[in-house]
Amino acid sequence: MPPRGARRSPALASSSRAGIWRGVTTFDEFELRANDVGAARAFYTRLLGAEPTVTALPARARERGAPPHWLGSLRVPRLDAAVAQVIARGGATLGPVSRARAVCRDPGGAVFGLSEEPTSRAPGPFVWHELHTDDAGRAFAFYEGLARWRPGAAFEGPVTARLLDGADGAILETLGRVPGIHPHWLFYGPVEDLARAVAFVREAGGRVGHGPVETPGGRTIAVCEDPEGAAFGLQRAC
C-alpha cells in the first residue's frame, strides 16, 4: 500500500498497487536528487500517482557536474561486506559510507546505492530497471555477487540485452551503439495510458527521447527526461 498521504492519479498511474508498492524489483529504495524538490515531487506525483522520495541534489555532486538523477539502492545483508566487494570488483564508493547506506559506482561508471537496514522511506513507483553500459559481461559479473542475479534470455539488435532472471530488469550494452548514452541505471514506472503519460511529460517541460515502442520482450515503453533532465522510463501497465 502507498504511504499515508500519497495521492494517486487515475488518468496516468497504473491501478496495480501491488506492482508499484511491494518491491517487485531488486532495487527496494528509490530517491530522486533534484534542484527544485517541490516541483520534481509534483511532476512525478501527477505522472505516476504516488509521491516519491525527493531530496536536494548534494552540493558535492553538483560541483562535480552531476545532473539531477534517480538513485536506486540494493538491499544487502551486510553493508561493510558489500562495500568491500564493490571495491574488490573494481567499483568505488562516492562520498562517506554511513552505518546503513553507501553510494557507489560500478566499474563502468553507473551509480547505485547499497542499503543494509530497512528504510523508513516509501519504495519508489518503479517496476523495471535497466543498466546501460559498454560491457554487459563485465557488468553482469560485477552485480551477480551483490544481487544474486542469474542470466535470463538474451536479445540481439541495435543493442545487446541480457534479462535478469526473476529480477524484473536487464543489462543493456548500449554505449558505442546509441549516441549520447552514459553508463547509468534507468528505472521504469507503470502507467495505464502510455500515450497520455508521454504527452504529459512533454507538456510539463520534460523530454521523450525514445518511444513509445515495443521491446523484444513484449513491453511497451518510452524513455524520458523530467523537466530538470533526470532520466526515467515509462512502461504500459499489463
Short mmCIF file of C-alpha atoms in Angstrom, two decimals:
data_model
loop_
_atom_site.label_atom_id
_atom_site.label_comp_id
_atom_site.label_asym_id
_atom_site.label_seq_id
_atom_site.Cartn_x
_atom_site.Cartn_y
_atom_site.Cartn_z
CA MET A 1 0.00 0.00 0.00
CA PRO A 2 1.17 3.58 -0.60
CA PRO A 3 2.37 5.59 2.38
CA ARG A 4 -0.07 7.78 4.24
CA GLY A 5 -0.70 10.98 2.35
CA ALA A 6 0.27 9.58 -1.06
CA ARG A 7 -2.07 10.60 -3.87
CA ARG A 8 -2.92 8.63 -6.98
CA SER A 9 -3.75 9.94 -10.44
CA PRO A 10 -6.23 7.59 -12.15
CA ALA A 11 -5.63 9.29 -15.51
CA LEU A 12 -1.97 8.34 -15.72
CA ALA A 13 -0.92 5.93 -12.99
CA SER A 14 -1.33 2.18 -13.06
CA SER A 15 -4.17 0.76 -11.00
CA SER A 16 -1.96 -2.15 -9.90
CA ARG A 17 -0.83 -1.03 -6.46
CA ALA A 18 0.90 -4.32 -5.75
CA GLY A 19 3.13 -3.89 -8.79
CA ILE A 20 4.23 -0.48 -7.56
CA TRP A 21 4.47 -0.79 -3.81
CA ARG A 22 5.59 -4.31 -2.90
CA GLY A 23 9.15 -4.08 -4.15
CA VAL A 24 8.94 -6.31 -7.22
CA THR A 25 12.32 -5.05 -8.42
CA THR A 26 15.71 -5.92 -6.96
CA PHE A 27 16.12 -2.27 -6.02
CA ASP A 28 13.94 -1.59 -2.98
CA GLU A 29 14.60 2.10 -2.36
CA PHE A 30 14.50 4.98 -4.83
CA GLU A 31 15.44 8.61 -4.33
CA LEU A 32 15.27 11.45 -6.83
CA ARG A 33 18.02 14.02 -6.37
CA ALA A 34 16.72 17.28 -7.83
CA ASN A 35 17.38 21.01 -7.89
CA ASP A 36 13.76 22.03 -7.24
CA VAL A 37 12.44 19.46 -4.78
CA GLY A 38 8.85 20.72 -4.73
CA ALA A 39 8.46 20.93 -8.50
CA ALA A 40 10.01 17.50 -9.01
CA ARG A 41 7.74 15.91 -6.41
CA ALA A 42 4.65 17.46 -8.03
CA PHE A 43 5.70 16.25 -11.51
CA TYR A 44 6.14 12.60 -10.51
CA THR A 45 3.11 12.54 -8.23
CA ARG A 46 0.96 13.65 -11.16
CA LEU A 47 2.64 11.27 -13.59
CA LEU A 48 2.97 8.09 -11.51
CA GLY A 49 0.22 8.59 -8.96
CA ALA A 50 2.31 8.40 -5.79
CA GLU A 51 4.52 10.89 -4.01
CA PRO A 52 8.18 9.89 -4.46
CA THR A 53 11.15 10.46 -2.19
CA VAL A 54 12.86 13.63 -3.48
CA THR A 55 15.93 15.25 -1.94
CA ALA A 56 18.11 18.17 -2.95
CA LEU A 57 20.97 17.28 -5.28
CA PRO A 58 24.01 17.23 -2.96
CA ALA A 59 26.32 20.22 -3.33
CA ARG A 60 29.30 17.91 -3.80
CA ALA A 61 27.57 16.13 -6.68
CA ARG A 62 26.56 19.44 -8.24
CA GLU A 63 30.14 20.70 -8.03
CA ARG A 64 31.29 17.60 -9.89
CA GLY A 65 28.82 18.34 -12.67
CA ALA A 66 26.29 15.65 -11.78
CA PRO A 67 22.80 16.39 -13.16
CA PRO A 68 19.56 15.62 -11.30
CA HIS A 69 19.08 11.85 -11.27
CA TRP A 70 17.30 8.88 -9.76
CA LEU A 71 19.33 6.78 -7.32
CA GLY A 72 18.24 3.19 -6.74
CA SER A 73 19.58 1.21 -3.77
CA LEU A 74 20.08 -2.54 -3.49
CA ARG A 75 19.34 -4.21 -0.16
CA VAL A 76 22.31 -6.20 1.14
CA PRO A 77 22.62 -8.31 4.32
CA ARG A 78 25.91 -6.66 5.41
CA LEU A 79 26.85 -3.23 4.16
CA ASP A 80 30.53 -3.45 5.10
CA ALA A 81 30.96 -6.74 3.24
CA ALA A 82 29.10 -5.42 0.20
CA VAL A 83 31.21 -2.25 0.07
CA ALA A 84 34.38 -4.34 0.29
CA GLN A 85 33.09 -6.46 -2.59
CA VAL A 86 32.33 -3.37 -4.68
CA ILE A 87 35.90 -2.15 -4.27
CA ALA A 88 37.45 -5.58 -4.84
CA ARG A 89 35.49 -5.95 -8.10
CA GLY A 90 36.69 -2.63 -9.49
CA GLY A 91 33.97 -0.29 -8.27
CA ALA A 92 34.24 2.62 -5.85
CA THR A 93 32.30 4.44 -3.16
CA LEU A 94 31.22 8.04 -3.68
CA GLY A 95 31.41 10.11 -0.54
CA PRO A 96 31.35 8.80 3.04
CA VAL A 97 29.76 5.45 3.89
CA SER A 98 27.19 5.68 6.68
CA ARG A 99 26.22 2.92 9.09
CA ALA A 100 23.33 1.82 6.87
CA ARG A 101 23.91 3.20 3.38
CA ALA A 102 26.55 3.75 0.70
CA VAL A 103 26.52 5.36 -2.73
CA CYS A 104 28.73 3.50 -5.18
CA ARG A 105 29.95 3.49 -8.76
CA ASP A 106 30.33 0.27 -10.72
CA PRO A 107 33.38 -0.42 -12.95
CA GLY A 108 31.56 1.02 -15.97
CA GLY A 109 30.66 4.27 -14.20
CA ALA A 110 26.98 3.72 -13.32
CA VAL A 111 25.95 4.99 -9.88
CA PHE A 112 23.84 2.95 -7.45
CA GLY A 113 23.18 2.69 -3.74
CA LEU A 114 23.55 -0.04 -1.13
CA SER A 115 21.27 -0.24 1.90
CA GLU A 116 21.51 -2.59 4.87
CA GLU A 117 18.75 -1.63 7.25
CA PRO A 118 15.03 -1.43 6.43
CA THR A 119 14.33 2.07 5.22
CA SER A 120 11.62 4.34 6.56
CA ARG A 121 11.17 5.77 3.08
CA ALA A 122 8.43 4.56 0.79
CA PRO A 123 9.63 2.43 -2.12
CA GLY A 124 9.53 4.26 -5.42
CA PRO A 125 6.92 3.61 -8.09
CA PHE A 126 9.14 1.53 -10.39
CA VAL A 127 8.63 -1.99 -11.74
CA TRP A 128 11.59 -2.46 -14.09
CA HIS A 129 15.28 -1.49 -14.02
CA GLU A 130 17.90 -1.45 -16.76
CA LEU A 131 21.63 -0.92 -16.66
CA HIS A 132 23.01 0.84 -19.75
CA THR A 133 26.71 0.07 -20.10
CA ASP A 134 29.53 -0.55 -22.58
CA ASP A 135 30.31 -4.09 -21.42
CA ALA A 136 27.36 -6.25 -20.42
CA GLY A 137 29.52 -9.23 -19.49
CA ARG A 138 31.70 -7.24 -17.11
CA ALA A 139 28.64 -5.56 -15.59
CA PHE A 140 26.84 -8.84 -15.02
CA ALA A 141 29.90 -10.36 -13.35
CA PHE A 142 30.10 -7.34 -11.04
CA TYR A 143 26.44 -7.32 -9.96
CA GLU A 144 25.93 -11.07 -9.79
CA GLY A 145 27.62 -11.33 -6.41
CA LEU A 146 25.92 -8.26 -4.97
CA ALA A 147 22.35 -9.02 -6.00
CA ARG A 148 22.45 -12.78 -6.66
CA TRP A 149 21.16 -12.24 -10.18
CA ARG A 150 21.13 -15.04 -12.73
CA PRO A 151 21.23 -14.60 -16.51
CA GLY A 152 17.95 -14.84 -18.38
CA ALA A 153 17.11 -14.59 -22.07
CA ALA A 154 19.38 -12.56 -24.35
CA PHE A 155 18.32 -10.34 -27.26
CA GLU A 156 20.46 -9.02 -30.10
CA GLY A 157 19.55 -5.96 -32.17
CA PRO A 158 20.57 -2.31 -32.15
CA VAL A 159 21.68 -3.09 -28.59
CA THR A 160 22.56 -6.31 -26.77
CA ALA A 161 20.20 -7.05 -23.87
CA ARG A 162 20.50 -9.71 -21.18
CA LEU A 163 17.47 -10.16 -18.95
CA LEU A 164 17.98 -10.74 -15.23
CA ASP A 165 16.16 -13.93 -14.35
CA GLY A 166 13.50 -13.23 -11.73
CA ALA A 167 14.77 -9.73 -11.03
CA ASP A 168 12.49 -7.60 -13.25
CA GLY A 169 15.38 -6.00 -15.06
CA ALA A 170 18.04 -6.22 -17.73
CA ILE A 171 21.59 -5.22 -18.59
CA LEU A 172 21.92 -3.46 -21.96
CA GLU A 173 25.11 -2.91 -23.90
CA THR A 174 24.20 0.45 -25.43
CA LEU A 175 27.32 2.60 -25.16
CA GLY A 176 29.02 2.97 -28.52
CA ARG A 177 25.83 1.93 -30.31
CA VAL A 178 23.46 4.69 -29.23
CA PRO A 179 24.91 8.24 -29.25
CA GLY A 180 24.82 10.35 -26.10
CA ILE A 181 24.36 7.49 -23.64
CA HIS A 182 26.49 7.33 -20.49
CA PRO A 183 26.60 4.41 -18.02
CA HIS A 184 23.51 4.59 -15.80
CA TRP A 185 20.64 2.72 -14.22
CA LEU A 186 17.25 3.54 -15.74
CA PHE A 187 14.05 2.88 -13.78
CA TYR A 188 10.59 2.40 -15.34
CA GLY A 189 7.27 3.36 -13.78
CA PRO A 190 3.95 1.79 -14.90
CA VAL A 191 1.14 3.84 -16.44
CA GLU A 192 -2.27 2.81 -17.75
CA ASP A 193 -2.25 5.15 -20.75
CA LEU A 194 1.27 5.45 -22.12
CA ALA A 195 0.38 7.90 -24.89
CA ARG A 196 -1.29 10.24 -22.43
CA ALA A 197 1.60 9.95 -19.98
CA VAL A 198 4.11 10.79 -22.71
CA ALA A 199 2.02 13.81 -23.70
CA PHE A 200 2.03 14.97 -20.07
CA VAL A 201 5.83 14.69 -19.89
CA ARG A 202 6.16 17.00 -22.90
CA GLU A 203 3.51 19.46 -21.69
CA ALA A 204 5.21 19.69 -18.28
CA GLY A 205 8.56 20.62 -19.84
CA GLY A 206 10.17 17.20 -19.98
CA ARG A 207 11.51 15.34 -22.99
CA VAL A 208 10.76 11.99 -24.61
CA GLY A 209 13.98 10.58 -26.02
CA HIS A 210 12.75 7.20 -27.26
CA GLY A 211 9.38 5.59 -27.90
CA PRO A 212 6.73 4.66 -27.24
CA VAL A 213 7.98 1.39 -28.71
CA GLU A 214 7.50 -2.32 -28.07
CA THR A 215 10.58 -4.16 -26.83
CA PRO A 216 11.62 -7.69 -27.91
CA GLY A 217 10.38 -8.90 -24.54
CA GLY A 218 6.86 -7.61 -25.23
CA ARG A 219 6.92 -4.49 -23.04
CA THR A 220 5.74 -1.15 -24.46
CA ILE A 221 7.97 1.60 -23.12
CA ALA A 222 9.15 5.17 -23.51
CA VAL A 223 12.40 6.69 -22.25
CA CYS A 224 12.02 10.23 -20.91
CA GLU A 225 13.66 13.07 -19.04
CA ASP A 226 11.86 15.17 -16.45
CA PRO A 227 11.93 19.00 -16.64
CA GLU A 228 15.33 19.06 -14.88
CA GLY A 229 16.85 16.38 -17.12
CA ALA A 230 16.66 13.34 -14.82
CA ALA A 231 16.19 10.20 -16.93
CA PHE A 232 13.42 7.69 -16.27
CA GLY A 233 11.27 5.23 -18.17
CA LEU A 234 7.56 4.64 -18.56
CA GLN A 235 6.02 1.23 -19.16
CA ARG A 236 2.48 0.41 -20.20
CA ALA A 237 0.89 -1.47 -17.31
CA CYS A 238 -0.12 -5.04 -18.07
#
